[in-house]
């Protein structure tokens, strides 16, 4: 084992001890210590779920990337494993960037990742060179391939840029390995490249899967590519987005392209949409579970909002709840994985509550909950103008979800959550109009809120770092409406 990897493993094992349990979410994965960004290597290996992540153990800021590692039997309770790889080779000394994992025929686990190294050009400018590398292991220890990198600039098609070439996502099909990789072209535009391999080690360029054509942002990071419900999906996270109505926001965004494959196996686009309409979600990856579900997990953070941090926290960055995804009317539907139901504690349910001003309902409170609220107009005509859920409330700090039934807009707002930074605190999303009826499912897990709207037609996620004792929840209407609410407390079972 390299000195760098050994150092990281010793450090994290010691540092983890210092982090009190209540300083972490109950079941959203946080870094063992230090910094986390993208999910990497989300996969099934020897019957268990494995999740790696972009990791800098030594500080709560981004640094030379390692791969952190955790495993789970149910996608909800995670157990840390030792740091998997460290930037300890000439070709990845500036970072082991994002990638993916797959179980090989011989029972070993293959990691495919981006190695970053620094290179000085003839003018003395330092540039980062990104290549694709592999490592093989047993689920805990990994050995980097002796002839890494396995894909370098010379394998790139014409027009592809050599500086932004990263985030391979691997899968196997008809006995062959494939990866899709994000790339910025020489004329500064995103595209996704596909490579193929017989053994997972030796790769050749196959095709350009999709070109951005200057539509959604610039560089396309962290692609994933898979069939779903008779269609083919391409997920990617574009940088430098321009806003488009309420569909796409500025900065780092998420993009789901729904399409199909033609007779040559080429991708034909049909529909483009955002993946998450909230504030904090990026770089999702998916797996196919043994029972055939496509499950997606993302980094519940955004590069543009990394300023929302607690100086007293020994970790930064968390994963979203894993989400089952499907298609309905050629749109993406997301639901929290059903395994969350095994963590349901006390259930509280109230039907047909008339909300006319502001109401707190007894026992509806908490910071680790799964709560579904259905509201509707009292009469055939719209009987209200606004509905609001206030949560993580201690009278001073609070966050809100607002629904405007006339405009059909849902807004999330963490401006008063205790944040002292001038970053994005609010986001709005257009939802399907249904004469004032809407269903809102909230998953709160101490330091985050994920909102699943109308059965998962839209999802809005955000981190909140409000004092953990702020547990209040209340409901408010401008006008009058009827509300059903069912809430489960979420509990860890030992
Ligand atoms: C996306 C990303 C990836 C890269 C990694 C580096 O969040 O920029 O493209 O591999 O983070 O940590």
mmCIF file of C-alpha atoms in Angstrom, residues 185-356:
data_model
loop_
_atom_site.group_PDB
_atom_site.id
_atom_site.type_symbol
_atom_site.label_atom_id
_atom_site.label_comp_id
_atom_site.label_asym_id
_atom_site.label_seq_id
_atom_site.Cartn_x
_atom_site.Cartn_y
_atom_site.Cartn_z
ATOM 1 C CA UNK A 185 -14.434 19.907 -27.284
ATOM 2 C CA UNK A 186 -11.669 22.165 -28.599
ATOM 3 C CA UNK A 187 -14.362 24.736 -29.368
ATOM 4 C CA UNK A 188 -15.552 24.618 -25.748
ATOM 5 C CA UNK A 189 -18.680 22.561 -25.857
ATOM 6 C CA UNK A 190 -19.850 19.490 -23.976
ATOM 7 C CA UNK A 191 -20.051 16.039 -25.498
ATOM 8 C CA UNK A 192 -20.208 12.466 -24.250
ATOM 9 C CA UNK A 193 -17.816 9.892 -25.684
ATOM 10 C CA UNK A 194 -18.227 6.122 -25.616
ATOM 11 C CA UNK A 195 -15.353 3.623 -25.459
ATOM 12 C CA UNK A 196 -15.472 -0.170 -25.557
ATOM 13 C CA UNK A 197 -13.329 -2.968 -24.193
ATOM 14 C CA UNK A 198 -13.194 -6.769 -24.134
ATOM 15 C CA UNK A 199 -11.560 -6.982 -20.708
ATOM 16 C CA UNK A 200 -12.183 -3.650 -18.964
ATOM 17 C CA UNK A 201 -8.511 -2.766 -19.297
ATOM 18 C CA UNK A 202 -7.779 -2.156 -22.981
ATOM 19 C CA UNK A 203 -10.140 0.434 -24.421
ATOM 20 C CA UNK A 204 -10.870 1.764 -27.885
ATOM 21 C CA UNK A 205 -12.950 4.735 -28.936
ATOM 22 C CA UNK A 206 -16.423 3.731 -30.096
ATOM 23 C CA UNK A 207 -18.572 6.802 -30.793
ATOM 24 C CA UNK A 208 -19.775 10.238 -29.767
ATOM 25 C CA UNK A 209 -23.033 9.513 -27.932
ATOM 26 C CA UNK A 210 -24.356 13.070 -27.846
ATOM 27 C CA UNK A 211 -23.186 16.607 -28.479
ATOM 28 C CA UNK A 212 -24.394 19.583 -26.521
ATOM 29 C CA UNK A 213 -24.319 21.900 -29.558
ATOM 30 C CA UNK A 214 -24.001 24.858 -27.199
ATOM 31 C CA UNK A 215 -27.408 24.326 -25.611
ATOM 32 C CA UNK A 216 -26.957 23.353 -21.949
ATOM 33 C CA UNK A 217 -23.918 24.878 -20.307
ATOM 34 C CA UNK A 218 -20.380 24.158 -21.449
ATOM 35 C CA UNK A 219 -18.492 21.116 -20.109
ATOM 36 C CA UNK A 220 -20.654 18.049 -19.417
ATOM 37 C CA UNK A 221 -19.522 16.216 -16.293
ATOM 38 C CA UNK A 222 -20.401 12.853 -14.766
ATOM 39 C CA UNK A 223 -22.436 11.118 -17.495
ATOM 40 C CA UNK A 224 -24.575 8.034 -17.006
ATOM 41 C CA UNK A 225 -26.256 6.162 -19.839
ATOM 42 C CA UNK A 226 -28.791 3.343 -19.510
ATOM 43 C CA UNK A 227 -32.140 1.967 -20.689
ATOM 44 C CA UNK A 228 -35.245 2.782 -18.663
ATOM 45 C CA UNK A 229 -38.858 1.808 -19.312
ATOM 46 C CA UNK A 230 -38.342 1.206 -23.027
ATOM 47 C CA UNK A 231 -36.314 4.387 -23.553
ATOM 48 C CA UNK A 232 -32.652 5.310 -23.288
ATOM 49 C CA UNK A 233 -31.518 7.944 -20.770
ATOM 50 C CA UNK A 234 -28.453 10.108 -20.698
ATOM 51 C CA UNK A 235 -27.778 11.920 -17.433
ATOM 52 C CA UNK A 236 -25.086 14.551 -17.130
ATOM 53 C CA UNK A 237 -24.175 17.557 -15.011
ATOM 54 C CA UNK A 238 -23.382 20.592 -17.157
ATOM 55 C CA UNK A 239 -21.171 23.416 -15.921
ATOM 56 C CA UNK A 240 -21.838 27.087 -16.657
ATOM 57 C CA UNK A 241 -25.528 26.802 -17.423
ATOM 58 C CA UNK A 242 -27.680 29.749 -18.423
ATOM 59 C CA UNK A 243 -31.134 29.784 -16.870
ATOM 60 C CA UNK A 244 -34.112 28.682 -18.929
ATOM 61 C CA UNK A 245 -37.447 29.719 -17.472
ATOM 62 C CA UNK A 246 -37.845 27.629 -14.312
ATOM 63 C CA UNK A 247 -36.495 24.467 -15.951
ATOM 64 C CA UNK A 248 -32.768 25.151 -15.694
ATOM 65 C CA UNK A 249 -30.944 27.483 -13.310
ATOM 66 C CA UNK A 250 -27.598 29.245 -13.654
ATOM 67 C CA UNK A 251 -24.319 27.588 -12.851
ATOM 68 C CA UNK A 252 -23.799 23.898 -12.275
ATOM 69 C CA UNK A 253 -26.971 22.052 -13.200
ATOM 70 C CA UNK A 254 -28.315 18.603 -13.920
ATOM 71 C CA UNK A 255 -29.650 17.358 -17.229
ATOM 72 C CA UNK A 256 -31.659 14.276 -18.159
ATOM 73 C CA UNK A 257 -31.955 13.566 -21.877
ATOM 74 C CA UNK A 258 -34.670 11.048 -22.666
ATOM 75 C CA UNK A 259 -34.352 9.360 -26.032
ATOM 76 C CA UNK A 260 -34.179 6.062 -27.814
ATOM 77 C CA UNK A 261 -31.654 3.999 -29.721
ATOM 78 C CA UNK A 262 -32.020 3.648 -33.497
ATOM 79 C CA UNK A 263 -31.196 0.476 -35.469
ATOM 80 C CA UNK A 264 -27.466 1.360 -35.386
ATOM 81 C CA UNK A 265 -27.560 1.735 -31.628
ATOM 82 C CA UNK A 266 -27.176 5.519 -31.870
ATOM 83 C CA UNK A 267 -28.878 7.784 -29.365
ATOM 84 C CA UNK A 268 -31.796 9.862 -30.667
ATOM 85 C CA UNK A 269 -32.918 12.634 -28.342
ATOM 86 C CA UNK A 270 -36.564 13.208 -27.570
ATOM 87 C CA UNK A 271 -36.844 15.276 -24.439
ATOM 88 C CA UNK A 272 -34.540 17.294 -22.147
ATOM 89 C CA UNK A 273 -35.291 18.196 -18.542
ATOM 90 C CA UNK A 274 -33.586 19.019 -15.267
ATOM 91 C CA UNK A 275 -33.085 16.135 -12.836
ATOM 92 C CA UNK A 276 -33.488 18.014 -9.551
ATOM 93 C CA UNK A 277 -35.174 21.410 -9.373
ATOM 94 C CA UNK A 278 -33.837 22.371 -5.956
ATOM 95 C CA UNK A 279 -30.601 23.999 -4.863
ATOM 96 C CA UNK A 280 -28.256 21.171 -3.955
ATOM 97 C CA UNK A 281 -27.980 18.241 -6.317
ATOM 98 C CA UNK A 282 -25.211 17.283 -8.707
ATOM 99 C CA UNK A 283 -23.361 14.467 -10.446
ATOM 100 C CA UNK A 284 -25.878 11.613 -9.966
ATOM 101 C CA UNK A 285 -25.020 7.994 -10.727
ATOM 102 C CA UNK A 286 -27.322 4.991 -11.037
ATOM 103 C CA UNK A 287 -27.340 1.248 -10.471
ATOM 104 C CA UNK A 288 -29.692 -1.519 -11.476
ATOM 105 C CA UNK A 289 -30.710 -3.471 -8.378
ATOM 106 C CA UNK A 290 -31.121 -7.251 -8.330
ATOM 107 C CA UNK A 291 -34.901 -6.790 -8.411
ATOM 108 C CA UNK A 292 -34.714 -4.580 -11.507
ATOM 109 C CA UNK A 293 -35.005 -1.085 -10.059
ATOM 110 C CA UNK A 294 -32.931 1.754 -11.482
ATOM 111 C CA UNK A 295 -31.717 3.661 -8.419
ATOM 112 C CA UNK A 296 -29.997 7.040 -8.585
ATOM 113 C CA UNK A 297 -27.913 8.829 -5.964
ATOM 114 C CA UNK A 298 -26.479 12.341 -6.246
ATOM 115 C CA UNK A 299 -24.209 14.700 -4.371
ATOM 116 C CA UNK A 300 -26.665 16.793 -2.310
ATOM 117 C CA UNK A 301 -24.631 19.910 -2.806
ATOM 118 C CA UNK A 302 -23.785 22.232 -5.652
ATOM 119 C CA UNK A 303 -20.452 23.837 -6.504
ATOM 120 C CA UNK A 304 -22.168 27.223 -6.540
ATOM 121 C CA UNK A 305 -23.461 26.868 -2.982
ATOM 122 C CA UNK A 306 -20.466 25.370 -1.201
ATOM 123 C CA UNK A 307 -20.469 28.545 0.910
ATOM 124 C CA UNK A 308 -23.285 27.080 2.983
ATOM 125 C CA UNK A 309 -21.195 25.423 5.647
ATOM 126 C CA UNK A 310 -20.973 25.093 9.384
ATOM 127 C CA UNK A 311 -17.548 25.893 10.716
ATOM 128 C CA UNK A 312 -18.224 23.622 13.650
ATOM 129 C CA UNK A 313 -18.821 20.599 11.390
ATOM 130 C CA UNK A 314 -15.975 18.149 10.809
ATOM 131 C CA UNK A 315 -17.432 17.083 7.457
ATOM 132 C CA UNK A 316 -18.659 18.780 4.304
ATOM 133 C CA UNK A 317 -20.888 17.318 1.603
ATOM 134 C CA UNK A 318 -23.566 14.637 1.767
ATOM 135 C CA UNK A 319 -25.310 12.266 -0.605
ATOM 136 C CA UNK A 320 -28.999 12.458 -1.497
ATOM 137 C CA UNK A 321 -31.366 9.703 -0.540
ATOM 138 C CA UNK A 322 -31.142 6.984 -3.219
ATOM 139 C CA UNK A 323 -34.120 7.386 -5.565
ATOM 140 C CA UNK A 324 -35.986 4.861 -7.680
ATOM 141 C CA UNK A 325 -36.427 6.359 -11.107
ATOM 142 C CA UNK A 326 -38.925 5.609 -13.847
ATOM 143 C CA UNK A 327 -40.571 7.326 -16.798
ATOM 144 C CA UNK A 328 -44.116 8.550 -17.139
ATOM 145 C CA UNK A 329 -45.247 10.445 -20.253
ATOM 146 C CA UNK A 330 -41.575 10.692 -21.244
ATOM 147 C CA UNK A 331 -40.758 12.541 -18.016
ATOM 148 C CA UNK A 332 -38.522 11.440 -15.189
ATOM 149 C CA UNK A 333 -40.220 10.256 -11.984
ATOM 150 C CA UNK A 334 -38.213 9.896 -8.767
ATOM 151 C CA UNK A 335 -39.212 8.291 -5.478
ATOM 152 C CA UNK A 336 -37.169 7.647 -2.354
ATOM 153 C CA UNK A 337 -36.053 3.997 -2.315
ATOM 154 C CA UNK A 338 -38.737 1.879 -0.701
ATOM 155 C CA UNK A 339 -36.207 0.555 1.853
ATOM 156 C CA UNK A 340 -36.735 3.794 3.780
ATOM 157 C CA UNK A 341 -40.055 2.337 4.972
ATOM 158 C CA UNK A 342 -38.107 -0.142 7.115
ATOM 159 C CA UNK A 343 -36.971 2.842 9.158
ATOM 160 C CA UNK A 344 -40.446 4.143 9.912
ATOM 161 C CA UNK A 345 -41.106 4.763 13.580
ATOM 162 C CA UNK A 346 -44.133 6.504 15.012
ATOM 163 C CA UNK A 347 -46.877 7.312 12.489
ATOM 164 C CA UNK A 348 -49.101 10.339 12.799
ATOM 165 C CA UNK A 349 -51.937 10.928 10.411
ATOM 166 C CA UNK A 350 -54.692 13.563 10.148
ATOM 167 C CA UNK A 351 -57.330 13.838 7.442
ATOM 168 C CA UNK A 352 -59.379 16.732 6.145
ATOM 169 C CA UNK A 353 -57.826 19.366 8.357
ATOM 170 C CA UNK A 354 -59.133 22.797 7.495
ATOM 171 C CA UNK A 355 -56.260 25.232 7.235
ATOM 172 C CA UNK A 356 -57.316 28.828 7.123
#
